[in-house]
Amino acid sequence: MDDATLRIGDQELSLPTLEGTMGERAVDISALRKETSYTTFDRGFGNTAETKSSITFINGEGGILRHRGYAIEDLATKASFLEVAYLLIEGELPTVTQLATFEAAIHENANLPEDLKHLFDAFPHEAHPMAVLASGISTFGAYYPEAADPLDDLAVDRATQLLIAKMPTMVAWAFKYRERRPYIYPRYDLDYAANFLHMVFSRPHRHLEVSPQVQRAMNMLLVLHADHEQNCSASTVRIVGSSHASIFASMSAGIHALSGPLHGGANQAVLEMLQAMSDAGGDVETYIAKAKDKDDPFRLMGFGHRVYKNFDPRSRILKGAVDDVLSILGKDDPLLRLAVELEEAALDDDYFVERKLFPNVDFYSGIIYRAMGFPVDMFTSLFALGRMPGWIAQWREMHSDPTTRIGRPRQVYTGETDRPFTPIADR
Ligand code: CMC
């Protein structure tokens, strides 16, 4: 590929370019500051590729999402969540034997240490599950120090198993603590999605019978959230890990990053928005007008995306599944009708059309979670549960890449220049 030429004043600089396997092109500006004293300015990294990656491909204009080359539409309907986790982490779909070995390791490690129950006790029962979850995962560095060395490949393999195995138990127990109900232990005989539903919804005296359709829906939801390349939480995970902090510290940071309503927290925010809209009489146009008003901080939650300038393929799949799941569960949710009305109104509005704002993954997921019986403020921890393999894959790719450097952006300083110090008595 041709080099790029940059002219600043009378200085001309040749910058190398690179191209990915799907034709994405980049100008390598790493020598720019050394050669010219200029840095680059790019708010929110909107135009900055910090890494090469072979895990997930997104074409935002085409509404395409693939993991390791496999279309999300296939993975969501044909693969189990642990198959997808294996694919993301190892780079290939597992054989029958590889999957059985992986599943056995996950089952074997699914329980939480008994002592860890005291961690939940330290939280108020009303605590948001994402706060409990992030704290819970960060304790793994203390419980499993032998798995915490980021530079030891065997330790990283062990940490990978521990995180995927214990995450559902942690999410389910955070929920049980909140509900003031006894913890339900993991079951060896259930698959990942069914075991999770069991730990959330079973009671000691009444075990939940998970229907195959609901199990499939839970599996699909987990798969749809499994990875999404260099988003806010994955970048957080990478940047924390780049300091050689442990994988557990990095995952905990990722959970915190995900909790924000502009990222994973949007699934909770969408349901709250729809509920508020319904309580106020269901007037969709008022909310559309609020979202368009530049003096109003309100945004249409579940709409818009940094990368997708077309339908988010995950939201298409979810919209297709929502009716089926509701009918299987025998539910009729008026918030679904409101969501469809809102989507239609937004997609018909010039403001949203011009800015290419489409429903994202968080727009319909909450309706399904709600129908399954999850409380609204647990939604984002369900996103985190699904995203764990993606964070792990991103972290491992970053660590195994010999060109990785500690993440450390530059700034353009705009504060005070040199000032003489005034002693406190003179101020
Ligand atoms: N409602 C109203 N206006 C919007 C929205 C929205 N949801 N999203 C973007 N815009 C407008 C924005 O005001 C801007 O307008 P203008 O050009 O006139 O200044 C334009 O569209 C471009 O938006 P942006 O803020 O520059 O886009 P971004 O890439 O920085 O932000 C986003 C992406 C997802 C944070 C944003 O679209 C948003 O806040 N959406 C609502 C929250 C949400 O649903 N988040 C979930 C994202 S998908 C899953 C995930 O990451 O977890």
Short mmCIF file of C-alpha atoms and ligand atoms in Angstrom, two decimals:
data_model
loop_
_atom_site.label_atom_id
_atom_site.label_comp_id
_atom_site.label_asym_id
_atom_site.label_seq_id
_atom_site.Cartn_x
_atom_site.Cartn_y
_atom_site.Cartn_z
CA MET A 1 0.00 0.00 0.00
CA ASP A 2 1.08 3.56 -0.69
CA ASP A 3 2.44 5.70 2.11
CA ALA A 4 0.45 8.78 3.13
CA THR A 5 2.06 12.19 2.81
CA LEU A 6 1.43 14.83 5.45
CA ARG A 7 2.42 18.43 4.98
CA ILE A 8 2.66 20.76 8.00
CA GLY A 9 4.03 24.20 7.15
CA ASP A 10 7.04 23.54 4.93
CA GLN A 11 7.69 20.09 6.43
CA GLU A 12 6.59 17.01 4.50
CA LEU A 13 6.37 13.62 6.15
CA SER A 14 5.77 10.21 4.69
CA LEU A 15 3.61 8.02 6.94
CA PRO A 16 3.23 4.26 6.44
CA THR A 17 -0.26 2.85 5.91
CA LEU A 18 -1.67 -0.55 6.75
CA GLU A 19 -4.70 -2.55 5.64
CA GLY A 20 -6.71 -5.18 7.49
CA THR A 21 -8.05 -8.41 6.01
CA MET A 22 -11.46 -6.81 5.34
CA GLY A 23 -9.96 -3.79 3.62
CA GLU A 24 -9.97 -1.34 6.54
CA ARG A 25 -7.13 1.11 6.03
CA ALA A 26 -5.14 3.12 8.55
CA VAL A 27 -2.35 5.68 8.56
CA ASP A 28 0.34 4.81 11.09
CA ILE A 29 1.03 8.07 12.93
CA SER A 30 3.26 6.61 15.66
CA ALA A 31 6.34 8.55 14.42
CA LEU A 32 4.42 11.81 13.93
CA ARG A 33 5.32 13.53 17.20
CA LYS A 34 8.95 12.50 17.10
CA GLU A 35 9.33 13.78 13.53
CA THR A 36 7.17 16.93 13.67
CA SER A 37 6.42 17.66 17.39
CA TYR A 38 2.69 17.40 16.47
CA THR A 39 0.37 14.94 18.14
CA THR A 40 -3.10 13.89 16.89
CA PHE A 41 -6.36 15.07 18.40
CA ASP A 42 -9.31 12.66 18.32
CA ARG A 43 -12.04 12.96 20.97
CA GLY A 44 -13.41 9.63 22.13
CA PHE A 45 -10.90 7.79 19.86
CA GLY A 46 -13.54 8.08 17.14
CA ASN A 47 -10.93 7.74 14.40
CA THR A 48 -8.11 5.95 16.17
CA ALA A 49 -7.21 2.28 15.80
CA GLU A 50 -5.13 1.50 18.89
CA THR A 51 -4.52 -2.11 17.94
CA LYS A 52 -4.67 -4.72 15.23
CA SER A 53 -7.16 -7.42 16.21
CA SER A 54 -8.37 -10.68 14.69
CA ILE A 55 -11.28 -11.36 17.07
CA THR A 56 -14.32 -9.38 15.89
CA PHE A 57 -15.14 -7.59 12.65
CA ILE A 58 -17.80 -4.90 12.38
CA ASN A 59 -18.84 -3.08 9.24
CA GLY A 60 -20.96 -0.30 10.66
CA GLU A 61 -22.24 0.93 7.30
CA GLY A 62 -23.29 -2.57 6.24
CA GLY A 63 -24.64 -3.61 9.66
CA ILE A 64 -22.27 -6.62 9.72
CA LEU A 65 -20.88 -8.32 12.83
CA ARG A 66 -18.62 -11.39 12.72
CA HIS A 67 -16.57 -13.18 15.35
CA ARG A 68 -13.42 -14.85 13.97
CA GLY A 69 -15.11 -14.72 10.55
CA TYR A 70 -18.43 -16.27 11.60
CA ALA A 71 -21.64 -14.24 11.14
CA ILE A 72 -23.44 -13.26 14.35
CA GLU A 73 -26.71 -14.50 12.76
CA ASP A 74 -25.24 -18.04 12.59
CA LEU A 75 -23.62 -17.99 16.01
CA ALA A 76 -26.77 -16.63 17.72
CA THR A 77 -28.95 -19.45 16.42
CA LYS A 78 -26.58 -22.39 15.93
CA ALA A 79 -23.92 -22.24 18.66
CA SER A 80 -23.91 -22.60 22.42
CA PHE A 81 -22.51 -19.74 24.47
CA LEU A 82 -19.52 -21.84 25.56
CA GLU A 83 -18.77 -22.71 21.92
CA VAL A 84 -18.72 -18.98 21.14
CA ALA A 85 -16.59 -18.28 24.24
CA TYR A 86 -14.10 -20.92 23.05
CA LEU A 87 -14.14 -19.46 19.54
CA LEU A 88 -13.44 -15.93 20.78
CA ILE A 89 -10.66 -17.01 23.12
CA GLU A 90 -8.97 -19.77 21.09
CA GLY A 91 -9.66 -18.45 17.59
CA GLU A 92 -11.39 -21.60 16.25
CA LEU A 93 -14.69 -23.36 16.87
CA PRO A 94 -14.08 -26.28 19.25
CA THR A 95 -14.26 -29.93 18.21
CA VAL A 96 -16.62 -32.18 20.19
CA THR A 97 -13.73 -33.25 22.46
CA GLN A 98 -12.39 -29.74 22.93
CA LEU A 99 -15.85 -28.45 23.84
CA ALA A 100 -16.45 -31.31 26.29
CA THR A 101 -13.12 -30.60 28.04
CA PHE A 102 -13.88 -26.86 28.18
CA GLU A 103 -17.42 -27.43 29.50
CA ALA A 104 -16.14 -29.85 32.15
CA ALA A 105 -13.61 -27.25 33.38
CA ILE A 106 -16.35 -24.61 33.53
CA HIS A 107 -18.73 -26.91 35.44
CA GLU A 108 -15.93 -27.95 37.82
CA ASN A 109 -15.16 -24.34 38.78
CA ALA A 110 -18.69 -22.93 38.87
CA ASN A 111 -19.07 -22.67 42.62
CA LEU A 112 -17.93 -19.65 44.63
CA PRO A 113 -15.77 -19.97 47.75
CA GLU A 114 -18.03 -20.14 50.85
CA ASP A 115 -16.10 -17.23 52.40
CA LEU A 116 -17.05 -15.05 49.48
CA LYS A 117 -20.63 -14.98 50.72
CA HIS A 118 -19.43 -12.50 53.35
CA LEU A 119 -18.61 -10.11 50.55
CA PHE A 120 -22.30 -9.85 49.69
CA ASP A 121 -23.11 -9.28 53.36
CA ALA A 122 -20.94 -6.15 53.30
CA PHE A 123 -23.26 -4.53 50.75
CA PRO A 124 -26.62 -2.91 51.42
CA HIS A 125 -29.36 -5.15 50.00
CA GLU A 126 -30.39 -2.30 47.70
CA ALA A 127 -26.91 -2.06 46.11
CA HIS A 128 -26.87 -2.01 42.34
CA PRO A 129 -25.82 -5.49 41.07
CA MET A 130 -23.07 -3.98 38.87
CA ALA A 131 -21.32 -2.53 41.94
CA VAL A 132 -21.50 -5.91 43.68
CA LEU A 133 -20.32 -7.73 40.56
CA ALA A 134 -17.30 -5.49 39.94
CA SER A 135 -16.24 -5.85 43.59
CA GLY A 136 -16.85 -9.60 43.52
CA ILE A 137 -14.65 -10.13 40.47
CA SER A 138 -11.88 -7.99 41.90
CA THR A 139 -11.73 -10.28 44.98
CA PHE A 140 -10.61 -13.12 42.68
CA GLY A 141 -7.12 -11.63 42.73
CA ALA A 142 -7.13 -12.33 46.47
CA TYR A 143 -8.83 -15.74 46.32
CA TYR A 144 -6.80 -17.08 43.40
CA PRO A 145 -3.37 -15.40 43.55
CA GLU A 146 -1.90 -18.36 41.62
CA ALA A 147 -4.04 -17.30 38.62
CA ALA A 148 -3.31 -13.58 38.87
CA ASP A 149 0.11 -13.35 37.17
CA PRO A 150 -0.57 -11.78 33.75
CA LEU A 151 2.78 -12.94 32.38
CA ASP A 152 2.29 -16.64 33.17
CA ASP A 153 0.34 -18.37 30.38
CA LEU A 154 -0.84 -21.24 32.58
CA ALA A 155 -2.10 -18.76 35.19
CA VAL A 156 -3.98 -16.88 32.47
CA ASP A 157 -5.60 -20.13 31.28
CA ARG A 158 -6.67 -20.87 34.84
CA ALA A 159 -8.01 -17.33 35.32
CA THR A 160 -9.96 -17.67 32.06
CA GLN A 161 -11.73 -20.78 33.35
CA LEU A 162 -12.38 -19.24 36.76
CA LEU A 163 -13.91 -16.08 35.31
CA ILE A 164 -16.23 -17.80 32.83
CA ALA A 165 -17.19 -20.48 35.35
CA LYS A 166 -17.90 -18.23 38.33
CA MET A 167 -19.40 -15.21 36.63
CA PRO A 168 -22.96 -16.70 36.40
CA THR A 169 -22.82 -17.69 40.04
CA MET A 170 -21.65 -14.22 41.01
CA VAL A 171 -24.42 -12.52 39.01
CA ALA A 172 -27.08 -14.92 40.35
CA TRP A 173 -25.94 -14.59 43.96
CA ALA A 174 -25.83 -10.80 43.75
CA PHE A 175 -29.48 -11.07 42.70
CA LYS A 176 -30.35 -13.49 45.50
CA TYR A 177 -28.69 -11.23 48.07
CA ARG A 178 -30.71 -8.33 46.80
CA GLU A 179 -33.91 -10.37 47.00
CA ARG A 180 -32.95 -11.56 50.51
CA ARG A 181 -33.30 -15.17 49.37
CA PRO A 182 -30.95 -18.14 49.92
CA TYR A 183 -28.18 -18.69 47.39
CA ILE A 184 -28.76 -21.50 44.93
CA TYR A 185 -25.72 -23.61 44.08
CA PRO A 186 -24.68 -24.36 40.48
CA ARG A 187 -25.76 -27.64 38.88
CA TYR A 188 -23.31 -29.83 37.02
CA ASP A 189 -25.96 -31.41 34.78
CA LEU A 190 -27.27 -28.20 33.18
CA ASP A 191 -25.77 -26.22 30.35
CA TYR A 192 -24.40 -22.72 30.95
CA ALA A 193 -27.61 -20.81 30.18
CA ALA A 194 -29.92 -23.23 31.99
CA ASN A 195 -27.67 -23.41 35.04
CA PHE A 196 -27.65 -19.62 35.24
CA LEU A 197 -31.46 -19.44 35.06
CA HIS A 198 -31.60 -22.14 37.73
CA MET A 199 -29.34 -20.17 40.10
CA VAL A 200 -31.40 -17.00 39.57
CA PHE A 201 -34.94 -18.37 39.69
CA SER A 202 -34.89 -21.64 41.66
CA ARG A 203 -35.63 -21.68 45.38
CA PRO A 204 -34.20 -24.27 47.81
CA HIS A 205 -37.60 -25.99 48.02
CA ARG A 206 -38.69 -25.45 44.41
CA HIS A 207 -36.36 -25.96 41.51
CA LEU A 208 -37.10 -24.15 38.29
CA GLU A 209 -37.91 -26.30 35.26
CA VAL A 210 -36.31 -24.38 32.42
CA SER A 211 -38.15 -24.84 29.13
CA PRO A 212 -35.90 -25.54 26.11
CA GLN A 213 -37.20 -22.40 24.38
CA VAL A 214 -36.33 -20.14 27.31
CA GLN A 215 -32.94 -21.83 27.64
CA ARG A 216 -32.34 -21.16 23.93
CA ALA A 217 -33.39 -17.52 24.33
CA MET A 218 -30.99 -17.06 27.26
CA ASN A 219 -28.21 -18.70 25.24
CA MET A 220 -28.93 -16.39 22.31
CA LEU A 221 -28.87 -13.30 24.51
CA LEU A 222 -25.50 -14.32 25.94
CA VAL A 223 -24.07 -15.00 22.46
CA LEU A 224 -25.32 -11.65 21.14
CA HIS A 225 -23.38 -9.84 23.87
CA ALA A 226 -20.20 -11.95 23.70
CA ASP A 227 -17.87 -9.41 22.06
CA HIS A 228 -17.97 -6.14 20.17
CA GLU A 229 -14.35 -5.24 19.37
CA GLN A 230 -12.85 -2.02 20.79
CA ASN A 231 -15.85 -0.61 22.67
CA CYS A 232 -15.56 1.39 25.90
CA SER A 233 -15.34 -1.60 28.29
CA ALA A 234 -13.07 -3.73 26.05
CA SER A 235 -10.73 -0.76 25.64
CA THR A 236 -10.81 -0.29 29.42
CA VAL A 237 -9.95 -3.95 29.92
CA ARG A 238 -7.05 -3.62 27.47
CA ILE A 239 -5.71 -0.39 28.91
CA VAL A 240 -5.83 -1.65 32.51
CA GLY A 241 -4.18 -4.91 31.44
CA SER A 242 -1.51 -3.01 29.51
CA SER A 243 -0.03 -1.88 32.85
CA HIS A 244 0.39 -5.61 33.68
CA ALA A 245 -2.43 -5.40 36.22
CA SER A 246 -4.01 -8.82 36.73
CA ILE A 247 -6.76 -10.13 34.48
CA PHE A 248 -9.12 -9.97 37.48
CA ALA A 249 -8.40 -6.26 38.05
CA SER A 250 -8.89 -5.65 34.32
CA MET A 251 -12.26 -7.47 34.23
CA SER A 252 -13.48 -5.59 37.27
CA ALA A 253 -12.60 -2.31 35.53
CA GLY A 254 -14.43 -3.54 32.41
CA ILE A 255 -17.57 -4.17 34.45
CA HIS A 256 -17.44 -0.63 35.81
CA ALA A 257 -16.99 0.79 32.31
CA LEU A 258 -19.95 -1.24 31.07
CA SER A 259 -22.21 0.06 33.84
CA GLY A 260 -22.60 3.54 32.30
CA PRO A 261 -25.92 4.30 30.54
CA LEU A 262 -24.15 5.30 27.32
CA HIS A 263 -22.72 1.75 27.18
CA GLY A 264 -24.16 -1.44 28.75
CA GLY A 265 -26.23 0.48 31.28
CA ALA A 266 -28.41 1.53 28.34
CA ASN A 267 -30.44 -1.70 28.58
CA GLN A 268 -31.69 -0.66 32.03
CA ALA A 269 -32.12 2.95 30.85
CA VAL A 270 -34.27 1.83 27.87
CA LEU A 271 -36.75 0.01 30.08
CA GLU A 272 -36.88 2.91 32.53
CA MET A 273 -37.46 5.29 29.62
CA LEU A 274 -40.27 3.13 28.18
CA GLN A 275 -41.85 2.80 31.62
CA ALA A 276 -41.69 6.57 32.21
CA MET A 277 -43.16 7.12 28.74
CA SER A 278 -45.97 4.68 29.44
CA ASP A 279 -46.68 6.23 32.86
CA ALA A 280 -46.90 9.63 31.18
CA GLY A 281 -49.57 8.37 28.78
CA GLY A 282 -47.42 6.83 26.03
CA ASP A 283 -46.90 9.98 24.00
CA VAL A 284 -44.02 8.95 21.73
CA GLU A 285 -43.78 12.32 19.93
CA THR A 286 -42.96 14.19 23.16
CA TYR A 287 -39.96 11.93 23.72
CA ILE A 288 -38.81 12.22 20.11
CA ALA A 289 -38.98 16.00 20.46
CA LYS A 290 -37.03 15.89 23.73
CA ALA A 291 -34.32 13.73 22.13
CA LYS A 292 -33.97 16.24 19.27
CA ASP A 293 -33.86 19.30 21.53
CA LYS A 294 -30.23 20.36 21.91
CA ASP A 295 -31.09 22.21 25.16
CA ASP A 296 -32.41 18.99 26.68
CA PRO A 297 -29.80 16.41 27.83
CA PHE A 298 -32.29 13.59 27.16
CA ARG A 299 -31.28 11.05 24.51
CA LEU A 300 -33.34 8.25 23.10
CA MET A 301 -31.86 5.34 25.00
CA GLY A 302 -31.12 2.26 22.91
CA PHE A 303 -30.63 4.42 19.82
CA GLY A 304 -27.41 5.37 18.07
CA HIS A 305 -23.99 3.80 17.97
CA ARG A 306 -20.44 4.96 17.38
CA VAL A 307 -19.80 2.33 14.73
CA TYR A 308 -23.18 1.26 13.29
CA LYS A 309 -24.58 3.74 10.79
CA ASN A 310 -27.19 1.17 9.84
CA PHE A 311 -29.22 -1.38 11.81
CA ASP A 312 -27.24 -3.02 14.61
CA PRO A 313 -27.49 -6.69 13.50
CA ARG A 314 -27.92 -7.73 17.15
CA SER A 315 -30.98 -5.52 17.45
CA ARG A 316 -32.49 -7.07 14.28
CA ILE A 317 -32.06 -10.56 15.76
CA LEU A 318 -33.56 -9.48 19.07
CA LYS A 319 -36.52 -7.78 17.43
CA GLY A 320 -37.15 -10.99 15.51
CA ALA A 321 -37.01 -13.04 18.71
CA VAL A 322 -38.99 -10.85 21.06
CA ASP A 323 -42.48 -11.90 19.91
CA ASP A 324 -41.57 -15.59 20.06
CA VAL A 325 -40.18 -15.36 23.57
CA LEU A 326 -43.16 -13.39 24.83
CA SER A 327 -45.61 -15.86 23.34
CA ILE A 328 -43.69 -18.85 24.78
CA LEU A 329 -43.82 -17.21 28.18
CA GLY A 330 -47.45 -16.23 27.67
CA LYS A 331 -46.68 -12.56 28.20
CA ASP A 332 -48.06 -9.51 26.46
CA ASP A 333 -45.94 -6.50 27.32
CA PRO A 334 -47.44 -3.08 26.55
CA LEU A 335 -43.89 -1.68 26.68
CA LEU A 336 -43.08 -3.76 23.59
CA ARG A 337 -45.85 -2.03 21.64
CA LEU A 338 -44.51 1.31 22.84
CA ALA A 339 -40.96 0.34 21.81
CA VAL A 340 -42.13 -0.61 18.30
CA GLU A 341 -44.07 2.67 18.02
CA LEU A 342 -41.04 4.64 19.21
CA GLU A 343 -38.72 2.87 16.77
CA GLU A 344 -41.07 3.54 13.85
CA ALA A 345 -41.44 7.21 14.77
CA ALA A 346 -37.67 7.68 15.12
CA LEU A 347 -36.84 5.88 11.87
CA ASP A 348 -39.33 8.17 10.12
CA ASP A 349 -37.88 11.35 11.57
CA ASP A 350 -35.32 13.48 9.67
CA TYR A 351 -33.21 14.08 12.79
CA PHE A 352 -32.60 10.33 13.26
CA VAL A 353 -32.38 9.60 9.51
CA GLU A 354 -29.77 12.32 8.86
CA ARG A 355 -27.62 11.21 11.79
CA LYS A 356 -28.07 7.53 10.89
CA LEU A 357 -29.38 6.68 14.36
CA PHE A 358 -30.84 3.15 14.54
CA PRO A 359 -31.91 0.93 17.44
CA ASN A 360 -28.91 -0.77 19.04
CA VAL A 361 -28.58 -4.06 20.98
CA ASP A 362 -29.98 -2.50 24.14
CA PHE A 363 -33.28 -1.42 22.59
CA TYR A 364 -35.07 -4.80 22.62
CA SER A 365 -32.97 -6.96 24.98
CA GLY A 366 -34.64 -5.52 28.08
CA ILE A 367 -38.14 -6.49 26.90
CA ILE A 368 -36.98 -10.12 26.70
CA TYR A 369 -35.16 -9.99 30.06
CA ARG A 370 -38.27 -8.51 31.65
CA ALA A 371 -40.50 -11.22 30.19
CA MET A 372 -38.12 -13.83 31.61
CA GLY A 373 -38.59 -12.31 35.06
CA PHE A 374 -35.32 -10.42 35.55
CA PRO A 375 -35.65 -7.14 37.45
CA VAL A 376 -34.69 -4.07 35.45
CA ASP A 377 -31.59 -3.15 37.44
CA MET A 378 -30.15 -6.61 36.83
CA PHE A 379 -30.11 -6.16 33.04
CA THR A 380 -26.62 -4.70 32.81
CA SER A 381 -25.13 -7.57 34.79
CA LEU A 382 -26.66 -9.92 32.18
CA PHE A 383 -24.78 -7.93 29.52
CA ALA A 384 -21.59 -8.32 31.61
CA LEU A 385 -22.15 -12.07 31.91
CA GLY A 386 -22.35 -12.36 28.13
CA ARG A 387 -19.42 -10.02 27.51
CA MET A 388 -16.94 -11.82 29.78
CA PRO A 389 -15.47 -14.11 27.04
CA GLY A 390 -15.00 -11.11 24.74
CA TRP A 391 -13.17 -9.14 27.42
CA ILE A 392 -10.98 -12.16 28.13
CA ALA A 393 -10.21 -12.67 24.43
CA GLN A 394 -9.35 -8.97 24.03
CA TRP A 395 -7.14 -9.03 27.14
CA ARG A 396 -5.32 -12.18 26.01
CA GLU A 397 -4.77 -10.85 22.49
CA MET A 398 -3.34 -7.64 23.92
CA HIS A 399 -0.97 -9.58 26.22
CA SER A 400 0.24 -12.01 23.60
CA ASP A 401 1.02 -9.24 21.09
CA PRO A 402 4.74 -8.38 21.37
CA THR A 403 4.06 -4.86 20.02
CA THR A 404 1.73 -3.96 22.93
CA ARG A 405 2.80 -0.91 24.93
CA ILE A 406 1.25 0.54 28.06
CA GLY A 407 -1.89 2.50 27.12
CA ARG A 408 -1.08 6.14 27.64
CA PRO A 409 -2.78 8.77 25.45
CA ARG A 410 -1.43 12.29 24.93
CA GLN A 411 -3.26 15.56 25.60
CA VAL A 412 -3.23 19.13 24.38
CA TYR A 413 -2.72 21.18 27.52
CA THR A 414 -5.00 24.25 27.70
CA GLY A 415 -4.56 25.31 31.33
CA GLU A 416 -2.69 28.18 32.96
CA THR A 417 0.84 28.89 31.81
CA ASP A 418 3.70 29.46 34.26
CA ARG A 419 2.51 31.25 37.45
CA PRO A 420 4.45 32.43 40.52
CA PHE A 421 3.36 30.67 43.74
CA THR A 422 1.48 32.89 46.22
CA PRO A 423 1.86 31.86 49.90
CA ILE A 424 -1.50 31.12 51.58
CA ALA A 425 -1.34 34.17 53.84
CA ASP A 426 -1.21 36.43 50.77
CA ARG A 427 -4.13 34.89 48.88
N1 CMC B 1 -30.76 10.35 20.92
C1 CMC B 1 -30.71 11.59 20.34
N2 CMC B 1 -29.66 12.05 19.65
C2 CMC B 1 -28.59 11.23 19.52
C3 CMC B 1 -28.57 9.94 20.08
C4 CMC B 1 -29.71 9.50 20.80
N3 CMC B 1 -29.73 8.30 21.35
N4 CMC B 1 -27.38 9.35 19.80
C5 CMC B 1 -26.69 10.24 19.09
N5 CMC B 1 -27.41 11.37 18.90
C6 CMC B 1 -27.03 12.56 18.12
C7 CMC B 1 -26.01 13.41 18.85
O1 CMC B 1 -26.63 14.39 19.65
C8 CMC B 1 -25.23 14.00 17.69
O2 CMC B 1 -26.00 15.03 17.13
P1 CMC B 1 -25.27 16.34 16.49
O3 CMC B 1 -24.47 15.82 15.33
O4 CMC B 1 -26.40 17.23 16.10
O5 CMC B 1 -24.40 16.92 17.57
C9 CMC B 1 -25.19 12.87 16.68
O6 CMC B 1 -26.36 12.09 16.94
C10 CMC B 1 -23.96 11.98 16.78
O7 CMC B 1 -23.89 11.47 18.10
P2 CMC B 1 -22.58 11.35 18.98
O8 CMC B 1 -22.91 11.66 20.41
O9 CMC B 1 -21.48 12.14 18.35
O10 CMC B 1 -22.26 9.81 18.81
P3 CMC B 1 -21.25 8.94 19.65
O11 CMC B 1 -20.70 7.97 18.71
O12 CMC B 1 -20.28 9.82 20.37
O13 CMC B 1 -22.16 8.25 20.75
C11 CMC B 1 -23.71 6.71 21.72
C12 CMC B 1 -22.69 6.96 20.59
C13 CMC B 1 -24.11 5.26 21.67
C14 CMC B 1 -23.04 7.01 23.09
C15 CMC B 1 -24.94 7.63 21.51
O14 CMC B 1 -25.57 7.32 20.29
C16 CMC B 1 -25.93 7.55 22.65
O15 CMC B 1 -25.78 8.26 23.65
N6 CMC B 1 -26.97 6.65 22.56
C17 CMC B 1 -27.90 6.43 23.66
C18 CMC B 1 -27.28 5.47 24.67
C19 CMC B 1 -27.24 4.06 24.17
O16 CMC B 1 -28.21 3.51 23.65
N7 CMC B 1 -26.07 3.39 24.38
C20 CMC B 1 -25.87 1.99 23.98
C21 CMC B 1 -24.88 1.87 22.87
S1 CMC B 1 -24.87 0.26 22.05
C22 CMC B 1 -24.40 -0.93 23.20
C23 CMC B 1 -23.24 -0.60 24.06
O17 CMC B 1 -22.25 0.02 23.68
O18 CMC B 1 -23.30 -1.00 25.21
#
